[in-house]
Amino acid sequence: MLKFISNKGGGESVDFETAILDGFAVDGGLYVPEELPEITLDQLKEWKGLGYVDLAFEILSLFIDRSIVSEEELKDILKTAYAPFEKEEIIPLYPLKTRKDTFIMELFYGPTISFKDVGLAFLVNLVNFFLERRKEHLSVIVATTGDTGPATAYFAAGKSNIDAWVLYPKGLITEEQERQMTTLQHANIHPVGVANCPDGGDDLDAVISKFYANKTFKEKLNLSSVNSINWGRVMMQTVHYFYGYLQVVDEVGEKVNMSVPSGGFGNLCAGSLARKMGLPIKYLVAANNKNACLDRIFSKGEFTKEAIHETASSAIDILIPFNFWRYLYFSIDKDAEKIKNWMDSFKETGNLKFDEETFETYKKGFLSNSATDVETLTLINEIYTSENYLLDPHGAVSLQATDVLKQQLGKEKLICLATAHPAKFPETIKKALITKELPTQATHQSIEIAKKRCEKVYLCDYDHLEEALMHAMETNWDLTKGA
Ligand SMILES: *Cc1c(COP(=O)(O)O)cnc(C)c1O
């Protein structure tokens, strides 16, 4: 049976169910599979033509032991998870007219219209499946830069075995994103708007980790995590790399390039693992905005936490790409001791320079860029004007990187991941387009509905977050669980 271990090497190996329900490993590391499954070209050829859900079933089956989730159960979970997606293909690919062999992977047709739906649809339904079987209840806390929150809230809403606490930095996400969280009326969903976060979403993560470290509190509320610390998110996100690849290639075996708008490196970590498993990806492009942490890692070998910039692509205003550690673990032959030293040292100092050998090893197959807001907005306008296709700011960051890196990328087909629907960012779209008007592509029915609902939200100041949230969570727990 495939087991999971911490990338920092501490603790025992655990089975899949434990890895999913724990979120974090006991030593604060990230769970990784002991072995990455390998996929041959013959296997890939057999998968060409499969729909997204059927392909997901094949890939997830490599990680999930049948004694833990049976074939029928896995099929059921996947079917339930992806039923609310708007497009039959789940993840359509749009071929750009003005760029040769370039496809936009539209990851935003889930119910909260961002790529977070893709991972969380599966993970939340899987967690719920385990909880129902164990007759247990669990509380999750997530911090959001605008998209994790709505997706977690949507998929957890009404599930009686889960309470979801969804923290967002007030004023640093769009009103549309905020309303996606605050207008759900379900008793088990608790949005928390936090004012005055100096470092945006990263601040919230810092408080959340204190909660996980508080053993008494963690046990009382049965706390877990569904952010991209959770292996289930990363595992699920490998699927769209395989799916996109199989959709665009003429012949299985040819290489393609993929560009990913990135913040926490969760999506890219999945891409890098897909490649390690055998998917023929030539380059993965880490597309940053002005918060260029990954660009520094891949161009200079420096992992540094710097002051945050507010940008037009706010979902990737993230300072610490913690899933980089998961990728690095596999990149340096699973040397957990090295990972532990680096992770601990970074946690202490916020500053790390990798030795030359490590740098050369992990940057193989990666390119990076950081786009300015002006470049991002200009590109949105260009693509809209030239072919009436509207990118959201994150999709634009991804395409912008490949324009800059064209020479290095070469002639292979290119897939740019577009991670959000433009309807989540109407103000930016208005600013970008020379018409200064909002086209219909920048609206979405789900957002229009949310605008007409009442809001239900906890509000507090960052200074008091820890105390206020702990009080709110305990009170809710005592009231609803009758303790
Ligand atoms: C979360 C998010 C990303 C970044 O994903 P990571 O896995 O953290 O790199 C990119 N774009 C959008 C719209 C997102 O919501």
CSV table of C-alpha atoms in Angstrom, one decimal, residues 139-389:
chain,number,residue,atom,x,y,z
A,139,SER,CA,-13.5,22.1,11.7
A,140,VAL,CA,-11.5,23.5,8.9
A,141,ILE,CA,-9.9,27.0,8.9
A,142,VAL,CA,-8.7,28.4,5.6
A,143,ALA,CA,-7.1,31.7,4.8
A,144,THR,CA,-7.8,33.1,1.3
A,145,THR,CA,-6.4,35.6,-1.1
A,146,GLY,CA,-9.9,35.6,-2.7
A,147,ASP,CA,-10.5,32.2,-4.2
A,148,THR,CA,-9.8,29.4,-1.7
A,149,GLY,CA,-12.4,30.9,0.6
A,150,PRO,CA,-15.4,30.8,-1.8
A,151,ALA,CA,-14.6,27.4,-3.1
A,152,THR,CA,-14.2,25.9,0.4
A,153,ALA,CA,-17.4,27.5,1.6
A,154,TYR,CA,-19.3,26.4,-1.5
A,155,PHE,CA,-18.3,22.7,-1.2
A,156,ALA,CA,-18.6,22.5,2.6
A,157,ALA,CA,-22.0,24.3,2.7
A,158,GLY,CA,-24.7,22.1,4.2
A,159,LYS,CA,-22.3,19.2,5.0
A,160,SER,CA,-23.2,18.4,8.6
A,161,ASN,CA,-19.9,16.8,9.4
A,162,ILE,CA,-17.9,20.0,8.6
A,163,ASP,CA,-17.7,23.5,10.0
A,164,ALA,CA,-15.7,25.8,7.7
A,165,TRP,CA,-14.0,29.0,9.0
A,166,VAL,CA,-13.0,31.1,6.1
A,167,LEU,CA,-10.6,34.0,6.8
A,168,TYR,CA,-10.1,36.8,4.3
A,169,PRO,CA,-8.0,40.1,4.4
A,170,LYS,CA,-10.7,42.7,4.2
A,171,GLY,CA,-10.2,45.2,1.5
A,172,LEU,CA,-7.6,43.1,-0.3
A,173,ILE,CA,-10.0,40.9,-2.2
A,174,THR,CA,-12.7,42.0,-4.6
A,175,GLU,CA,-16.2,42.7,-3.5
A,176,GLU,CA,-17.3,39.9,-5.8
A,177,GLN,CA,-15.0,37.4,-4.1
A,178,GLU,CA,-16.2,38.6,-0.7
A,179,ARG,CA,-19.8,38.1,-1.5
A,180,GLN,CA,-19.2,34.6,-2.7
A,181,MET,CA,-18.4,33.8,0.9
A,182,THR,CA,-20.7,36.0,2.9
A,183,THR,CA,-23.9,35.3,1.0
A,184,LEU,CA,-24.1,31.6,1.7
A,185,GLN,CA,-26.7,31.2,4.4
A,186,HIS,CA,-25.6,27.8,5.7
A,187,ALA,CA,-25.1,27.4,9.4
A,188,ASN,CA,-21.8,25.5,9.0
A,189,ILE,CA,-20.1,28.3,7.0
A,190,HIS,CA,-18.4,31.1,8.9
A,191,PRO,CA,-16.7,33.8,6.9
A,192,VAL,CA,-14.4,36.1,8.9
A,193,GLY,CA,-13.3,39.4,7.4
A,194,VAL,CA,-10.1,40.6,8.9
A,195,ALA,CA,-9.2,44.3,8.7
A,196,ASN,CA,-5.6,45.7,8.7
A,197,CYS,CA,-3.6,42.7,7.5
A,198,PRO,CA,-0.2,44.1,6.8
A,199,ASP,CA,1.0,41.1,4.7
A,200,GLY,CA,-2.4,40.1,3.3
A,201,GLY,CA,-3.3,36.4,3.3
A,202,ASP,CA,0.1,35.4,4.7
A,203,ASP,CA,-0.8,37.1,7.9
A,204,LEU,CA,-3.8,34.9,8.3
A,205,ASP,CA,-1.8,31.8,7.7
A,206,ALA,CA,0.5,32.8,10.5
A,207,VAL,CA,-2.4,32.9,13.0
A,208,ILE,CA,-3.9,29.7,11.7
A,209,SER,CA,-0.7,27.9,12.3
A,210,LYS,CA,-0.9,29.0,15.9
A,211,PHE,CA,-4.2,27.3,16.2
A,212,TYR,CA,-2.9,24.0,14.8
A,213,ALA,CA,0.0,24.2,17.3
A,214,ASN,CA,-2.4,24.6,20.2
A,215,LYS,CA,-3.0,20.9,21.0
A,216,THR,CA,-5.9,21.3,23.4
A,217,PHE,CA,-7.8,23.6,21.0
A,218,LYS,CA,-7.0,21.5,18.0
A,219,GLU,CA,-8.3,18.3,19.6
A,220,LYS,CA,-11.4,19.9,21.0
A,221,LEU,CA,-12.5,21.2,17.7
A,222,ASN,CA,-10.9,18.5,15.6
A,223,LEU,CA,-9.1,21.0,13.4
A,224,SER,CA,-7.9,20.2,10.0
A,225,SER,CA,-6.8,22.0,6.9
A,226,VAL,CA,-8.0,22.0,3.3
A,227,ASN,CA,-5.5,24.6,2.0
A,228,SER,CA,-2.9,23.5,-0.4
A,229,ILE,CA,-0.8,22.1,2.5
A,230,ASN,CA,-3.2,19.2,2.1
A,231,TRP,CA,-1.9,16.5,-0.2
A,232,GLY,CA,-5.3,16.0,-1.6
A,233,ARG,CA,-5.3,19.4,-3.3
A,234,VAL,CA,-1.9,18.9,-4.9
A,235,MET,CA,-2.8,15.3,-6.0
A,236,MET,CA,-6.0,16.4,-7.6
A,237,GLN,CA,-4.3,19.3,-9.4
A,238,THR,CA,-2.0,16.9,-11.2
A,239,VAL,CA,-5.0,15.8,-13.3
A,240,HIS,CA,-5.5,18.9,-15.3
A,241,TYR,CA,-1.9,18.8,-16.5
A,242,PHE,CA,-2.4,15.3,-17.9
A,243,TYR,CA,-5.8,16.3,-19.2
A,244,GLY,CA,-4.6,19.5,-21.0
A,245,TYR,CA,-1.6,17.7,-22.4
A,246,LEU,CA,-3.8,14.9,-23.9
A,247,GLN,CA,-6.2,17.4,-25.4
A,248,VAL,CA,-3.6,19.4,-27.3
A,249,VAL,CA,-1.0,17.0,-28.6
A,250,ASP,CA,-1.1,15.4,-32.0
A,251,GLU,CA,1.0,12.6,-30.9
A,252,VAL,CA,1.5,11.3,-27.3
A,253,GLY,CA,5.2,11.8,-26.5
A,254,GLU,CA,5.7,15.2,-28.0
A,255,LYS,CA,6.6,17.9,-25.5
A,256,VAL,CA,4.5,20.9,-24.5
A,257,ASN,CA,5.2,24.0,-22.4
A,258,MET,CA,2.9,25.1,-19.6
A,259,SER,CA,2.7,28.4,-17.9
A,260,VAL,CA,1.1,28.9,-14.5
A,261,PRO,CA,0.1,32.1,-12.6
A,262,SER,CA,1.6,31.2,-9.3
A,263,GLY,CA,1.6,32.3,-5.7
A,264,GLY,CA,1.7,29.4,-3.2
A,265,PHE,CA,3.3,27.0,-5.8
A,266,GLY,CA,0.4,24.5,-5.2
A,267,ASN,CA,-0.6,24.3,-8.8
A,268,LEU,CA,2.9,24.3,-10.1
A,269,CYS,CA,3.9,21.7,-7.6
A,270,ALA,CA,1.2,19.5,-9.1
A,271,GLY,CA,2.6,20.2,-12.6
A,272,SER,CA,6.1,19.4,-11.5
A,273,LEU,CA,5.0,16.1,-10.0
A,274,ALA,CA,3.0,15.2,-13.1
A,275,ARG,CA,6.2,15.8,-15.1
A,276,LYS,CA,8.2,13.6,-12.7
A,277,MET,CA,5.5,10.9,-13.1
A,278,GLY,CA,6.3,10.9,-16.8
A,279,LEU,CA,4.2,13.6,-18.5
A,280,PRO,CA,6.2,15.1,-21.3
A,281,ILE,CA,6.4,18.7,-20.3
A,282,LYS,CA,9.4,20.7,-21.6
A,283,TYR,CA,9.2,23.8,-19.5
A,284,LEU,CA,6.9,24.8,-16.6
A,285,VAL,CA,6.8,28.6,-16.3
A,286,ALA,CA,6.4,30.2,-12.9
A,287,ALA,CA,4.4,33.3,-13.7
A,288,ASN,CA,4.5,35.8,-10.9
A,289,ASN,CA,3.3,39.4,-10.6
A,290,LYS,CA,5.3,42.0,-8.7
A,291,ASN,CA,5.3,39.7,-5.7
A,292,ALA,CA,8.1,37.8,-7.3
A,293,CYS,CA,9.1,35.2,-4.8
A,294,LEU,CA,9.2,32.3,-7.3
A,295,ASP,CA,10.9,34.4,-9.9
A,296,ARG,CA,13.7,35.0,-7.3
A,297,ILE,CA,13.8,31.3,-6.4
A,298,PHE,CA,14.1,30.2,-10.1
A,299,SER,CA,16.3,33.0,-11.4
A,300,LYS,CA,18.6,33.6,-8.5
A,301,GLY,CA,18.4,30.7,-6.1
A,302,GLU,CA,17.1,33.0,-3.4
A,303,PHE,CA,14.1,32.3,-1.2
A,304,THR,CA,13.2,35.5,0.5
A,305,LYS,CA,10.2,37.0,2.0
A,306,GLU,CA,9.8,40.6,1.0
A,307,ALA,CA,7.1,43.3,1.6
A,308,ILE,CA,3.8,42.7,-0.1
A,309,HIS,CA,2.7,44.6,-3.2
A,310,GLU,CA,-1.0,45.0,-3.9
A,311,THR,CA,-1.5,44.1,-7.5
A,312,ALA,CA,-4.3,43.6,-10.1
A,313,SER,CA,-3.8,39.9,-9.9
A,314,SER,CA,-4.5,39.8,-6.2
A,315,ALA,CA,-5.1,36.0,-5.8
A,316,ILE,CA,-1.3,35.6,-6.3
A,317,ASP,CA,-0.3,38.3,-3.9
A,318,ILE,CA,1.4,35.7,-1.8
A,319,LEU,CA,4.8,36.0,-0.2
A,320,ILE,CA,5.6,32.4,0.8
A,321,PRO,CA,5.3,29.6,-1.8
A,322,PHE,CA,5.2,26.8,0.8
A,323,ASN,CA,4.5,24.1,-1.7
A,324,PHE,CA,7.9,24.7,-3.2
A,325,TRP,CA,9.2,22.5,-0.4
A,326,ARG,CA,7.2,19.6,-1.6
A,327,TYR,CA,8.6,19.9,-5.1
A,328,LEU,CA,12.1,20.4,-3.8
A,329,TYR,CA,11.9,17.2,-1.8
A,330,PHE,CA,11.4,15.2,-5.0
A,331,SER,CA,13.9,17.3,-6.9
A,332,ILE,CA,16.8,16.5,-4.5
A,333,ASP,CA,16.1,12.8,-4.3
A,334,LYS,CA,13.9,12.9,-1.1
A,335,ASP,CA,16.6,14.2,1.2
A,336,ALA,CA,14.3,15.0,4.1
A,337,GLU,CA,17.1,16.2,6.4
A,338,LYS,CA,18.1,18.9,4.0
A,339,ILE,CA,14.5,20.0,3.5
A,340,LYS,CA,14.1,20.2,7.3
A,341,ASN,CA,17.1,22.4,7.7
A,342,TRP,CA,16.0,24.7,5.0
A,343,MET,CA,12.4,24.9,6.1
A,344,ASP,CA,13.4,25.6,9.7
A,345,SER,CA,16.0,28.1,8.8
A,346,PHE,CA,13.6,29.9,6.4
A,347,LYS,CA,10.9,30.0,9.1
A,348,GLU,CA,13.3,31.7,11.4
A,349,THR,CA,14.9,34.2,9.1
A,350,GLY,CA,12.6,34.6,6.1
A,351,ASN,CA,15.7,34.4,4.0
A,352,LEU,CA,17.6,31.6,2.3
A,353,LYS,CA,20.2,31.2,-0.4
A,354,PHE,CA,20.4,27.8,-2.0
A,355,ASP,CA,23.9,26.3,-2.8
A,356,GLU,CA,24.8,26.2,-6.5
A,357,GLU,CA,24.3,22.5,-6.9
A,358,THR,CA,20.8,22.5,-5.4
A,359,PHE,CA,19.9,25.6,-7.5
A,360,GLU,CA,21.0,24.0,-10.7
A,361,THR,CA,19.1,20.8,-9.9
A,362,TYR,CA,15.7,22.3,-9.0
A,363,LYS,CA,15.6,24.9,-11.7
A,364,LYS,CA,15.9,22.4,-14.5
A,365,GLY,CA,12.8,22.5,-16.6
A,366,PHE,CA,11.6,25.8,-15.1
A,367,LEU,CA,11.5,29.3,-16.4
A,368,SER,CA,10.1,32.3,-14.5
A,369,ASN,CA,8.9,35.9,-15.0
A,370,SER,CA,7.2,38.6,-13.0
A,371,ALA,CA,4.7,40.8,-14.8
A,372,THR,CA,3.9,44.4,-13.8
A,373,ASP,CA,0.3,45.5,-13.6
A,374,VAL,CA,0.7,47.7,-16.7
A,375,GLU,CA,1.8,44.7,-18.7
A,376,THR,CA,-1.0,42.6,-17.4
A,377,LEU,CA,-3.7,45.2,-18.2
A,378,THR,CA,-2.2,46.0,-21.6
A,379,LEU,CA,-2.3,42.3,-22.5
A,380,ILE,CA,-6.0,41.9,-21.4
A,381,ASN,CA,-6.9,44.8,-23.7
A,382,GLU,CA,-4.8,43.4,-26.5
A,383,ILE,CA,-6.3,40.0,-26.5
A,384,TYR,CA,-9.8,41.4,-26.1
A,385,THR,CA,-9.4,43.9,-28.9
A,386,SER,CA,-7.8,41.5,-31.3
A,387,GLU,CA,-9.9,38.4,-30.8
A,388,ASN,CA,-12.8,39.3,-28.5
A,389,TYR,CA,-11.5,36.9,-25.8
